[in-house]
Amino acid sequence: MITEAIDLLENAKKVRIISHHDSDGIASAAIAKFTLERIGIPHEIIIKNQLLPEDLVGSEGLVYWFNDLGSSKMDSMRNIRGIITDHHTPAVKDVEYKENGNEIYQFNPHLEGIDGGISQSGATTTFLFSLNVIGDVLGVSYLSVVGSLGDLHDKRHRKLVGTDREVMILAQQSGLIEVLNDVRFFGRSSKAVAYMLRFGNDPKIPDLYDNPKKVYEILAKAGIEKEEGNKVTWLELDEEKRKIIIEEIKKIAKENGIEEESIFGEVYELKFEEKNSILRDVRDFTSVINAASRRGYPEVGIDLCLFKRGETLKRALELYNDHADVLRKASKELEKIKPINMGNIYLYDFSDSLDNNITGTIATRIATHHNLPEDAIVLVMANMGEYKKISGRISSQLAEKLDLSDLMRASAFDVGGSGGGHRNAAGALIPKGKEAEFLKKIYERLNFKP
Ligand SMILES: [Mn+2]
């Protein structure tokens, strides 16, 4: 099957790469672009936050390459010739799909019994496919790590696992990635250390989280003045100072009954970036390309992935700051919104007060920071033309019992929409006016006892 898929690409007059708008999708698109450039096939890139009905009909003369999306909608595709490298729950569990005028080859970890939502990102899937197309794709192997971290695949085990890990090791052996054990607070290379300590939430240490007084106390012990703490990043601090800070964090964690080992885990750095570069920590890199994409300039993120700097980086950092503003405003809006609560479902409808590009970001934020019950299903909704776009999140504990992608997909389908995703993070698109019915369908499915 892989030979047919490669033939399709190699003989294409033009390839349309369609990829997801998050950092996993952007990293995947960059790998696909790199691959097609190597084999000299003309291509264009389209980045989507959601596949709409019109994206599912093929155009004559084009070969399609869907990345980090496509699998959950393959059964709705018509007259498409192309490939899908995706890790979302597939609607059809076959590699080859030739119904409805299509000729599609689908590469998806779920077809091999691997849960793509945990151990094989879209970028890892695209990378593995590209490895079959051109041998020398190792130069962009680090993008698999970018995609995997973008999809938070390192969160549960505090390190990458499964196929993501295997490709990460390739990137490490290629000299692109450095693997370290360190505190797993976000922002090692993009945030001032005072900010990193204050808002670090992996794990949340009650006496430290959002407690600036405590933060500056710790920094003082390491000989860092407030002003410096508000400026330098974790990676810019020397080893000695970091050690002192780590000892202090351990102490507070212990007082709060948090296991010491849960504070530490693997972190990944780009060896080709300087220690003082905002892009050095791979999670920080990921947040920069994500921001560019969410602000509507995915090509800036793709260029960064393919080693462009200079003006590209300058633009990326502007977009990064813009995105932070947008998120701040969204958080303010969120304070005004009371969720509709039905059983364990919490629905936040922003209508037009939220960019439908960031419903997922906000849903993750609510699921992480609001003290909802462990079995809560968080749904964030915003208007998108004639549709309502919905992003859902559940805890990994609940995801062991419940597949949110199935729930969203089936319930959306019932009201004339579509949906899908992963066990713990999924989305749907439904016609406007069908919100109440959609909510009811979800509620009924959850409470249906055969
Ligand atoms: Mn993904």
CSV table of C-alpha atoms and ligand atoms in Angstrom, one decimal:
chain,number,residue,atom,x,y,z
A,1,MET,CA,0.0,0.0,0.0
A,2,ILE,CA,2.8,2.3,0.8
A,3,THR,CA,4.3,1.9,-2.7
A,4,GLU,CA,1.0,2.9,-4.3
A,5,ALA,CA,0.9,5.9,-1.9
A,6,ILE,CA,4.4,7.0,-2.8
A,7,ASP,CA,3.7,6.5,-6.5
A,8,LEU,CA,0.7,8.8,-6.2
A,9,LEU,CA,2.9,11.6,-4.7
A,10,GLU,CA,5.8,11.1,-7.1
A,11,ASN,CA,3.6,11.2,-10.2
A,12,ALA,CA,1.5,14.2,-9.0
A,13,LYS,CA,1.5,17.4,-11.1
A,14,LYS,CA,0.7,19.2,-8.0
A,15,VAL,CA,0.1,18.3,-4.4
A,16,ARG,CA,-2.2,20.1,-2.0
A,17,ILE,CA,-1.0,19.7,1.5
A,18,ILE,CA,-3.9,20.2,3.9
A,19,SER,CA,-2.9,20.3,7.6
A,20,HIS,CA,-4.3,21.1,11.0
A,21,HIS,CA,-3.8,24.6,12.5
A,22,ASP,CA,-2.2,23.5,15.8
A,23,SER,CA,1.6,23.0,16.2
A,24,ASP,CA,1.4,19.3,15.5
A,25,GLY,CA,-0.3,20.1,12.2
A,26,ILE,CA,2.2,22.9,11.4
A,27,ALA,CA,5.1,20.6,12.1
A,28,SER,CA,3.5,17.9,9.9
A,29,ALA,CA,3.0,20.3,7.1
A,30,ALA,CA,6.6,21.4,7.3
A,31,ILE,CA,7.7,17.7,7.1
A,32,ALA,CA,5.4,17.2,4.1
A,33,LYS,CA,6.8,20.4,2.4
A,34,PHE,CA,10.4,19.3,3.0
A,35,THR,CA,9.6,15.9,1.5
A,36,LEU,CA,8.0,17.3,-1.6
A,37,GLU,CA,10.7,19.8,-2.2
A,38,ARG,CA,13.3,17.0,-2.0
A,39,ILE,CA,11.4,15.0,-4.8
A,40,GLY,CA,10.7,18.1,-6.7
A,41,ILE,CA,6.9,18.0,-6.7
A,42,PRO,CA,5.0,21.4,-6.9
A,43,HIS,CA,2.8,21.9,-3.9
A,44,GLU,CA,0.7,24.3,-2.0
A,45,ILE,CA,-0.2,24.3,1.7
A,46,ILE,CA,-3.6,24.9,3.2
A,47,ILE,CA,-4.0,25.1,7.0
A,48,LYS,CA,-7.4,24.4,8.4
A,49,ASN,CA,-8.8,24.5,11.9
A,50,GLN,CA,-11.6,22.2,10.8
A,51,LEU,CA,-12.3,20.4,7.5
A,52,LEU,CA,-15.5,21.8,6.0
A,53,PRO,CA,-17.8,19.9,3.6
A,54,GLU,CA,-16.2,21.7,0.6
A,55,ASP,CA,-12.7,20.5,1.6
A,56,LEU,CA,-13.9,16.9,1.3
A,57,VAL,CA,-14.4,17.0,-2.5
A,58,GLY,CA,-11.4,16.4,-4.7
A,59,SER,CA,-10.3,18.7,-7.6
A,60,GLU,CA,-9.3,17.2,-10.9
A,61,GLY,CA,-5.5,17.1,-11.3
A,62,LEU,CA,-4.6,17.6,-7.7
A,63,VAL,CA,-3.2,15.0,-5.3
A,64,TYR,CA,-4.0,15.6,-1.7
A,65,TRP,CA,-1.9,15.0,1.4
A,66,PHE,CA,-3.8,15.4,4.6
A,67,ASN,CA,-1.7,15.8,7.7
A,68,ASP,CA,-2.9,15.6,11.3
A,69,LEU,CA,-6.5,15.6,10.1
A,70,GLY,CA,-8.6,13.7,7.6
A,71,SER,CA,-9.0,10.3,9.2
A,72,SER,CA,-12.2,11.2,11.1
A,73,LYS,CA,-13.8,12.5,7.9
A,74,MET,CA,-12.5,10.0,5.3
A,75,ASP,CA,-16.0,8.4,4.9
A,76,SER,CA,-17.3,11.8,3.8
A,77,MET,CA,-14.6,12.4,1.1
A,78,ARG,CA,-15.5,12.3,-2.6
A,79,ASN,CA,-13.3,12.0,-5.7
A,80,ILE,CA,-10.1,12.5,-3.7
A,81,ARG,CA,-6.8,11.0,-4.8
A,82,GLY,CA,-4.2,11.3,-2.1
A,83,ILE,CA,-2.9,10.2,1.2
A,84,ILE,CA,-3.7,10.8,4.9
A,85,THR,CA,-1.1,10.8,7.6
A,86,ASP,CA,-3.1,11.4,10.7
A,87,HIS,CA,-3.5,10.1,14.3
A,88,HIS,CA,-7.1,11.0,15.0
A,89,THR,CA,-9.6,8.2,15.5
A,90,PRO,CA,-10.3,7.0,12.0
A,91,ALA,CA,-13.9,6.8,10.7
A,92,VAL,CA,-12.9,3.9,8.4
A,93,LYS,CA,-10.4,1.4,9.7
A,94,ASP,CA,-8.7,0.6,6.3
A,95,VAL,CA,-5.5,1.8,4.8
A,96,GLU,CA,-6.9,1.8,1.3
A,97,TYR,CA,-10.2,3.5,0.6
A,98,LYS,CA,-11.7,3.4,-2.9
A,99,GLU,CA,-15.4,4.2,-2.2
A,100,ASN,CA,-17.1,7.2,-3.7
A,101,GLY,CA,-14.6,7.9,-6.5
A,102,ASN,CA,-11.7,8.2,-4.0
A,103,GLU,CA,-8.3,6.7,-4.1
A,104,ILE,CA,-7.0,7.3,-0.6
A,105,TYR,CA,-4.2,5.7,1.4
A,106,GLN,CA,-4.5,6.3,5.1
A,107,PHE,CA,-1.6,5.9,7.5
A,108,ASN,CA,-2.8,6.1,11.1
A,109,PRO,CA,-1.5,4.5,14.3
A,110,HIS,CA,-5.0,3.4,15.3
A,111,LEU,CA,-5.0,0.9,12.3
A,112,GLU,CA,-2.1,-0.8,14.1
A,113,GLY,CA,-3.7,-0.8,17.5
A,114,ILE,CA,-1.7,2.2,18.7
A,115,ASP,CA,-3.6,5.0,20.4
A,116,GLY,CA,-2.4,7.9,18.4
A,117,GLY,CA,-3.7,10.3,21.1
A,118,ILE,CA,-0.9,9.3,23.4
A,119,SER,CA,2.1,7.9,21.7
A,120,GLN,CA,2.1,8.9,18.0
A,121,SER,CA,1.5,12.4,16.9
A,122,GLY,CA,0.4,13.6,13.5
A,123,ALA,CA,4.0,14.8,12.9
A,124,THR,CA,5.4,11.5,13.9
A,125,THR,CA,3.0,9.8,11.5
A,126,THR,CA,4.0,12.1,8.7
A,127,PHE,CA,7.7,11.7,9.5
A,128,LEU,CA,7.5,7.9,9.4
A,129,PHE,CA,5.7,8.1,6.0
A,130,SER,CA,8.2,10.5,4.7
A,131,LEU,CA,11.0,8.2,5.8
A,132,ASN,CA,9.6,5.8,3.2
A,133,VAL,CA,9.4,8.4,0.5
A,134,ILE,CA,12.9,9.9,0.9
A,135,GLY,CA,15.5,8.3,3.0
A,136,ASP,CA,17.2,11.5,4.2
A,137,VAL,CA,14.4,13.1,6.2
A,138,LEU,CA,16.4,12.9,9.5
A,139,GLY,CA,17.3,16.6,9.2
A,140,VAL,CA,13.7,17.4,10.1
A,141,SER,CA,13.2,14.5,12.6
A,142,TYR,CA,13.0,17.1,15.4
A,143,LEU,CA,9.7,18.2,14.0
A,144,SER,CA,8.2,14.9,15.2
A,145,VAL,CA,9.1,16.0,18.7
A,146,VAL,CA,7.6,19.4,18.1
A,147,GLY,CA,4.3,17.9,17.0
A,148,SER,CA,4.3,15.4,19.9
A,149,LEU,CA,4.9,18.0,22.5
A,150,GLY,CA,2.4,20.3,20.8
A,151,ASP,CA,-0.2,17.6,21.4
A,152,LEU,CA,1.0,17.3,25.0
A,153,HIS,CA,2.1,13.7,24.5
A,154,ASP,CA,4.8,14.1,27.2
A,155,LYS,CA,2.3,15.2,29.9
A,156,ARG,CA,1.0,11.9,31.2
A,157,HIS,CA,4.3,10.1,31.7
A,158,ARG,CA,6.4,13.2,31.9
A,159,LYS,CA,8.3,12.0,28.9
A,160,LEU,CA,7.5,10.9,25.3
A,161,VAL,CA,6.5,7.3,24.9
A,162,GLY,CA,5.8,4.8,22.1
A,163,THR,CA,6.5,5.7,18.5
A,164,ASP,CA,6.9,9.4,19.4
A,165,ARG,CA,9.8,8.3,21.7
A,166,GLU,CA,11.4,6.2,19.0
A,167,VAL,CA,11.5,9.1,16.5
A,168,MET,CA,12.7,11.5,19.3
A,169,ILE,CA,15.7,9.2,19.9
A,170,LEU,CA,16.4,9.4,16.1
A,171,ALA,CA,16.4,13.2,16.4
A,172,GLN,CA,18.6,13.0,19.4
A,173,GLN,CA,21.1,10.7,17.6
A,174,SER,CA,21.0,13.1,14.6
A,175,GLY,CA,22.3,15.8,17.0
A,176,LEU,CA,19.2,18.0,16.8
A,177,ILE,CA,17.7,17.4,20.2
A,178,GLU,CA,19.1,17.3,23.6
A,179,VAL,CA,17.2,15.3,26.3
A,180,LEU,CA,17.4,16.5,29.9
A,181,ASN,CA,15.8,15.8,33.2
A,182,ASP,CA,14.5,19.0,34.8
A,183,VAL,CA,11.5,20.7,36.3
A,184,ARG,CA,8.7,20.5,33.9
A,185,PHE,CA,7.2,24.0,34.4
A,186,PHE,CA,6.4,25.6,31.1
A,187,GLY,CA,8.5,28.5,29.7
A,188,ARG,CA,12.1,27.4,30.3
A,189,SER,CA,13.2,29.4,27.4
A,190,SER,CA,10.3,31.8,26.7
A,191,LYS,CA,9.3,33.1,30.1
A,192,ALA,CA,11.0,35.1,32.8
A,193,VAL,CA,11.9,32.7,35.6
A,194,ALA,CA,9.6,34.6,38.1
A,195,TYR,CA,6.7,33.9,35.7
A,196,MET,CA,7.7,30.3,35.1
A,197,LEU,CA,7.7,29.6,38.8
A,198,ARG,CA,4.6,31.5,39.5
A,199,PHE,CA,2.4,29.8,36.8
A,200,GLY,CA,4.1,26.4,36.6
A,201,ASN,CA,1.3,23.9,36.8
A,202,ASP,CA,2.8,20.6,35.9
A,203,PRO,CA,2.2,19.8,38.7
A,204,LYS,CA,0.4,22.7,40.5
A,205,ILE,CA,2.1,23.3,43.9
A,206,PRO,CA,-0.6,25.1,45.9
A,207,ASP,CA,1.8,27.3,48.0
A,208,LEU,CA,3.8,28.3,45.0
A,209,TYR,CA,1.2,28.6,42.2
A,210,ASP,CA,0.3,32.2,41.6
A,211,ASN,CA,2.1,33.2,44.7
A,212,PRO,CA,4.5,36.0,43.7
A,213,LYS,CA,5.7,36.6,47.3
A,214,LYS,CA,6.9,33.0,47.5
A,215,VAL,CA,8.4,33.2,44.1
A,216,TYR,CA,10.6,36.2,44.9
A,217,GLU,CA,11.5,34.6,48.3
A,218,ILE,CA,12.9,31.6,46.4
A,219,LEU,CA,14.7,33.7,43.9
A,220,ALA,CA,16.3,35.8,46.7
A,221,LYS,CA,17.6,32.6,48.2
A,222,ALA,CA,19.4,32.0,44.9
A,223,GLY,CA,20.7,35.5,44.9
A,224,ILE,CA,18.4,36.7,42.2
A,225,GLU,CA,16.9,40.2,42.6
A,226,LYS,CA,13.3,40.8,41.6
A,227,GLU,CA,14.3,42.8,38.6
A,228,GLU,CA,16.5,40.0,37.2
A,229,GLY,CA,13.9,37.4,38.0
A,230,ASN,CA,11.4,39.3,35.9
A,231,LYS,CA,13.8,39.3,33.0
A,232,VAL,CA,16.0,36.2,32.6
A,233,THR,CA,14.8,32.8,31.7
A,234,TRP,CA,15.4,29.5,33.5
A,235,LEU,CA,17.9,28.5,30.8
A,236,GLU,CA,19.8,31.7,31.2
A,237,LEU,CA,20.4,31.0,34.9
A,238,ASP,CA,23.6,29.3,35.9
A,239,GLU,CA,23.6,25.8,37.2
A,240,GLU,CA,24.2,26.8,40.8
A,241,LYS,CA,21.3,29.1,41.0
A,242,ARG,CA,19.0,26.6,39.4
A,243,LYS,CA,20.0,24.0,42.0
A,244,ILE,CA,19.2,26.3,44.9
A,245,ILE,CA,15.8,27.0,43.3
A,246,ILE,CA,15.1,23.3,42.7
A,247,GLU,CA,15.8,22.5,46.3
A,248,GLU,CA,13.4,25.2,47.4
A,249,ILE,CA,10.7,23.9,45.1
A,250,LYS,CA,11.2,20.4,46.5
A,251,LYS,CA,10.7,21.7,50.0
A,252,ILE,CA,7.5,23.5,49.2
A,253,ALA,CA,6.2,20.4,47.2
A,254,LYS,CA,6.9,18.2,50.2
A,255,GLU,CA,5.1,20.6,52.6
A,256,ASN,CA,2.1,20.4,50.1
A,257,GLY,CA,2.2,16.6,50.0
A,258,ILE,CA,3.3,16.5,46.4
A,259,GLU,CA,5.7,13.7,45.4
A,260,GLU,CA,9.1,15.0,44.5
A,261,GLU,CA,9.4,12.9,41.4
A,262,SER,CA,6.2,14.4,39.9
A,263,ILE,CA,8.0,17.8,39.6
A,264,PHE,CA,10.7,16.4,37.3
A,265,GLY,CA,10.7,14.7,33.9
A,266,GLU,CA,12.1,14.9,30.5
A,267,VAL,CA,12.5,18.1,28.7
A,268,TYR,CA,13.8,18.6,25.2
A,269,GLU,CA,16.0,21.3,23.8
A,270,LEU,CA,17.0,22.2,20.3
A,271,LYS,CA,20.7,21.9,20.1
A,272,PHE,CA,21.0,24.3,17.1
A,273,GLU,CA,19.4,27.1,19.1
A,274,GLU,CA,21.4,29.2,21.6
A,275,LYS,CA,20.7,28.8,25.3
A,276,ASN,CA,19.2,32.3,25.4
A,277,SER,CA,17.0,31.8,22.4
A,278,ILE,CA,13.2,31.7,23.1
A,279,LEU,CA,13.1,28.7,20.7
A,280,ARG,CA,15.6,26.6,22.6
A,281,ASP,CA,13.1,24.5,24.7
A,282,VAL,CA,11.0,22.5,22.3
A,283,ARG,CA,7.8,23.2,24.2
A,284,ASP,CA,8.5,26.9,23.9
A,285,PHE,CA,9.3,26.5,20.2
A,286,THR,CA,5.9,24.8,19.8
A,287,SER,CA,4.1,27.6,21.5
A,288,VAL,CA,5.7,30.1,19.1
A,289,ILE,CA,4.6,28.3,15.9
A,290,ASN,CA,1.2,27.6,17.4
A,291,ALA,CA,0.7,31.3,18.1
A,292,ALA,CA,1.7,32.3,14.5
A,293,SER,CA,-0.8,29.8,13.1
A,294,ARG,CA,-3.6,30.8,15.4
A,295,ARG,CA,-3.1,34.4,14.4
A,296,GLY,CA,-3.7,33.4,10.8
A,297,TYR,CA,0.0,33.2,9.6
A,298,PRO,CA,0.7,29.5,9.6
A,299,GLU,CA,3.4,30.0,6.9
A,300,VAL,CA,5.5,31.8,9.5
A,301,GLY,CA,5.4,28.7,11.7
A,302,ILE,CA,6.2,26.4,8.8
A,303,ASP,CA,9.2,28.6,7.8
A,304,LEU,CA,10.5,28.5,11.4
A,305,CYS,CA,10.2,24.7,11.3
A,306,LEU,CA,12.3,24.7,8.2
A,307,PHE,CA,15.1,26.7,9.9
A,308,LYS,CA,14.2,30.2,8.6
A,309,ARG,CA,15.1,32.9,11.2
A,310,GLY,CA,15.8,36.7,10.8
A,311,GLU,CA,12.7,38.5,9.6
A,312,THR,CA,10.7,35.3,10.0
A,313,LEU,CA,11.6,35.1,13.7
A,314,LYS,CA,10.9,38.7,14.2
A,315,ARG,CA,7.4,38.3,12.7
A,316,ALA,CA,6.8,35.1,14.7
A,317,LEU,CA,7.6,37.0,18.0
A,318,GLU,CA,5.1,39.8,17.1
A,319,LEU,CA,2.4,37.1,16.4
A,320,TYR,CA,3.4,35.4,19.7
A,321,ASN,CA,2.7,38.6,21.6
A,322,ASP,CA,-0.5,39.2,19.7
A,323,HIS,CA,-1.7,35.7,20.6
A,324,ALA,CA,-0.9,36.3,24.2
A,325,ASP,CA,-3.1,39.4,24.1
A,326,VAL,CA,-5.9,37.4,22.4
A,327,LEU,CA,-5.7,34.8,25.2
A,328,ARG,CA,-5.8,37.5,27.9
A,329,LYS,CA,-8.9,38.9,26.4
A,330,ALA,CA,-10.5,35.5,26.1
A,331,SER,CA,-9.8,34.8,29.7
A,332,LYS,CA,-11.6,38.1,30.6
A,333,GLU,CA,-14.6,37.0,28.4
A,334,LEU,CA,-14.5,33.6,30.1
A,335,GLU,CA,-15.1,35.3,33.5
A,336,LYS,CA,-18.4,36.7,32.2
A,337,ILE,CA,-19.6,33.3,30.9
A,338,LYS,CA,-21.6,30.9,33.1
A,339,PRO,CA,-21.4,27.4,31.8
A,340,ILE,CA,-24.6,25.5,31.0
A,341,ASN,CA,-24.3,22.5,33.3
A,342,MET,CA,-26.1,19.3,32.7
A,343,GLY,CA,-24.9,16.3,34.7
A,344,ASN,CA,-21.1,16.3,34.3
A,345,ILE,CA,-21.3,18.3,31.1
A,346,TYR,CA,-20.1,22.0,31.2
A,347,LEU,CA,-20.9,24.0,28.1
A,348,TYR,CA,-19.4,27.4,27.6
A,349,ASP,CA,-20.9,29.2,24.6
A,350,PHE,CA,-18.9,32.3,23.6
A,351,SER,CA,-20.9,32.9,20.4
A,352,ASP,CA,-19.0,35.8,18.7
A,353,SER,CA,-16.9,36.8,21.7
A,354,LEU,CA,-14.2,34.2,21.0
A,355,ASP,CA,-12.1,33.6,17.9
A,356,ASN,CA,-13.2,30.1,16.8
A,357,ASN,CA,-9.5,29.3,16.2
A,358,ILE,CA,-8.9,29.0,20.0
A,359,THR,CA,-11.9,27.1,21.3
A,360,GLY,CA,-9.5,24.2,21.9
A,361,THR,CA,-7.0,26.3,23.7
A,362,ILE,CA,-9.7,27.7,26.0
A,363,ALA,CA,-11.2,24.3,26.6
A,364,THR,CA,-7.8,23.0,27.7
A,365,ARG,CA,-7.4,26.0,29.9
A,366,ILE,CA,-10.7,25.4,31.6
A,367,ALA,CA,-10.1,21.7,32.1
A,368,THR,CA,-6.7,22.4,33.6
A,369,HIS,CA,-7.3,25.5,35.7
A,370,HIS,CA,-11.0,25.5,36.8
A,371,ASN,CA,-11.6,23.2,39.7
A,372,LEU,CA,-14.2,21.1,38.0
A,373,PRO,CA,-14.9,17.5,39.0
A,374,GLU,CA,-12.6,14.8,37.6
A,375,ASP,CA,-15.4,13.4,35.4
A,376,ALA,CA,-16.3,16.8,33.9
A,377,ILE,CA,-16.8,17.1,30.2
A,378,VAL,CA,-15.7,20.6,29.1
A,379,LEU,CA,-17.3,21.9,25.9
A,380,VAL,CA,-16.3,25.3,24.5
A,381,MET,CA,-18.4,26.7,21.7
A,382,ALA,CA,-18.0,29.7,19.3
A,383,ASN,CA,-19.7,30.8,16.1
A,384,MET,CA,-18.1,29.9,12.8
A,385,GLY,CA,-20.2,31.2,9.9
A,386,GLU,CA,-23.3,29.1,9.7
A,387,TYR,CA,-21.9,26.6,12.2
A,388,LYS,CA,-21.1,26.3,15.8
A,389,LYS,CA,-17.6,25.1,16.4
A,390,ILE,CA,-17.1,23.0,19.6
A,391,SER,CA,-14.0,21.8,21.4
A,392,GLY,CA,-14.3,19.2,24.1
A,393,ARG,CA,-11.8,18.1,26.8
A,394,ILE,CA,-11.9,15.5,29.5
A,395,SER,CA,-9.4,14.3,32.1
A,396,SER,CA,-7.1,11.4,31.2
A,397,GLN,CA,-8.8,9.5,34.1
A,398,LEU,CA,-12.2,9.8,32.4
A,399,ALA,CA,-10.6,9.1,29.0
A,400,GLU,CA,-9.8,5.6,30.2
A,401,LYS,CA,-13.6,4.9,30.4
A,402,LEU,CA,-15.0,7.3,27.8
A,403,ASP,CA,-13.9,8.0,24.2
A,404,LEU,CA,-14.8,11.6,23.7
A,405,SER,CA,-14.1,11.4,19.9
A,406,ASP,CA,-16.8,8.8,19.5
A,407,LEU,CA,-19.2,10.8,21.7
A,408,MET,CA,-18.7,14.0,19.8
A,409,ARG,CA,-18.8,12.4,16.4
A,410,ALA,CA,-22.0,10.5,17.0
A,411,SER,CA,-23.8,13.3,18.8
A,412,ALA,CA,-22.8,15.9,16.1
A,413,PHE,CA,-23.9,13.4,13.4
A,414,ASP,CA,-27.3,13.2,15.0
A,415,VAL,CA,-27.9,16.9,14.6
A,416,GLY,CA,-26.5,17.1,11.1
A,417,GLY,CA,-22.9,18.0,12.0
A,418,SER,CA,-19.6,16.2,12.1
A,419,GLY,CA,-17.0,15.6,14.7
A,420,GLY,CA,-14.1,13.5,15.9
A,421,GLY,CA,-10.6,13.7,17.5
A,422,HIS,CA,-8.9,11.8,20.3
A,423,ARG,CA,-10.2,10.0,23.4
A,424,ASN,CA,-9.5,13.0,25.6
A,425,ALA,CA,-9.7,15.9,23.2
A,426,ALA,CA,-12.2,16.2,20.4
A,427,GLY,CA,-14.2,18.6,18.4
A,428,ALA,CA,-17.4,19.0,16.5
A,429,LEU,CA,-19.0,21.3,14.0
A,430,ILE,CA,-22.8,21.6,14.1
A,431,PRO,CA,-25.4,23.8,12.3
A,432,LYS,CA,-26.3,26.9,14.3
A,433,GLY,CA,-29.5,26.5,16.3
A,434,LYS,CA,-28.8,22.8,17.1
A,435,GLU,CA,-26.8,23.5,20.3
A,436,ALA,CA,-29.5,22.4,22.7
A,437,GLU,CA,-30.2,19.3,20.8
A,438,PHE,CA,-26.5,18.5,20.6
A,439,LEU,CA,-26.1,18.9,24.3
A,440,LYS,CA,-29.2,16.6,24.9
A,441,LYS,CA,-27.7,13.9,22.6
A,442,ILE,CA,-24.5,13.9,24.5
A,443,TYR,CA,-26.3,13.7,27.8
A,444,GLU,CA,-28.5,10.8,26.6
A,445,ARG,CA,-25.5,8.9,25.3
A,446,LEU,CA,-23.7,9.3,28.6
A,447,ASN,CA,-26.7,8.2,30.6
A,448,PHE,CA,-27.9,5.4,28.3
A,449,LYS,CA,-27.6,2.2,30.3
A,450,PRO,CA,-28.5,-0.9,28.1
B,1,MN,MN,-2.2,16.1,16.4
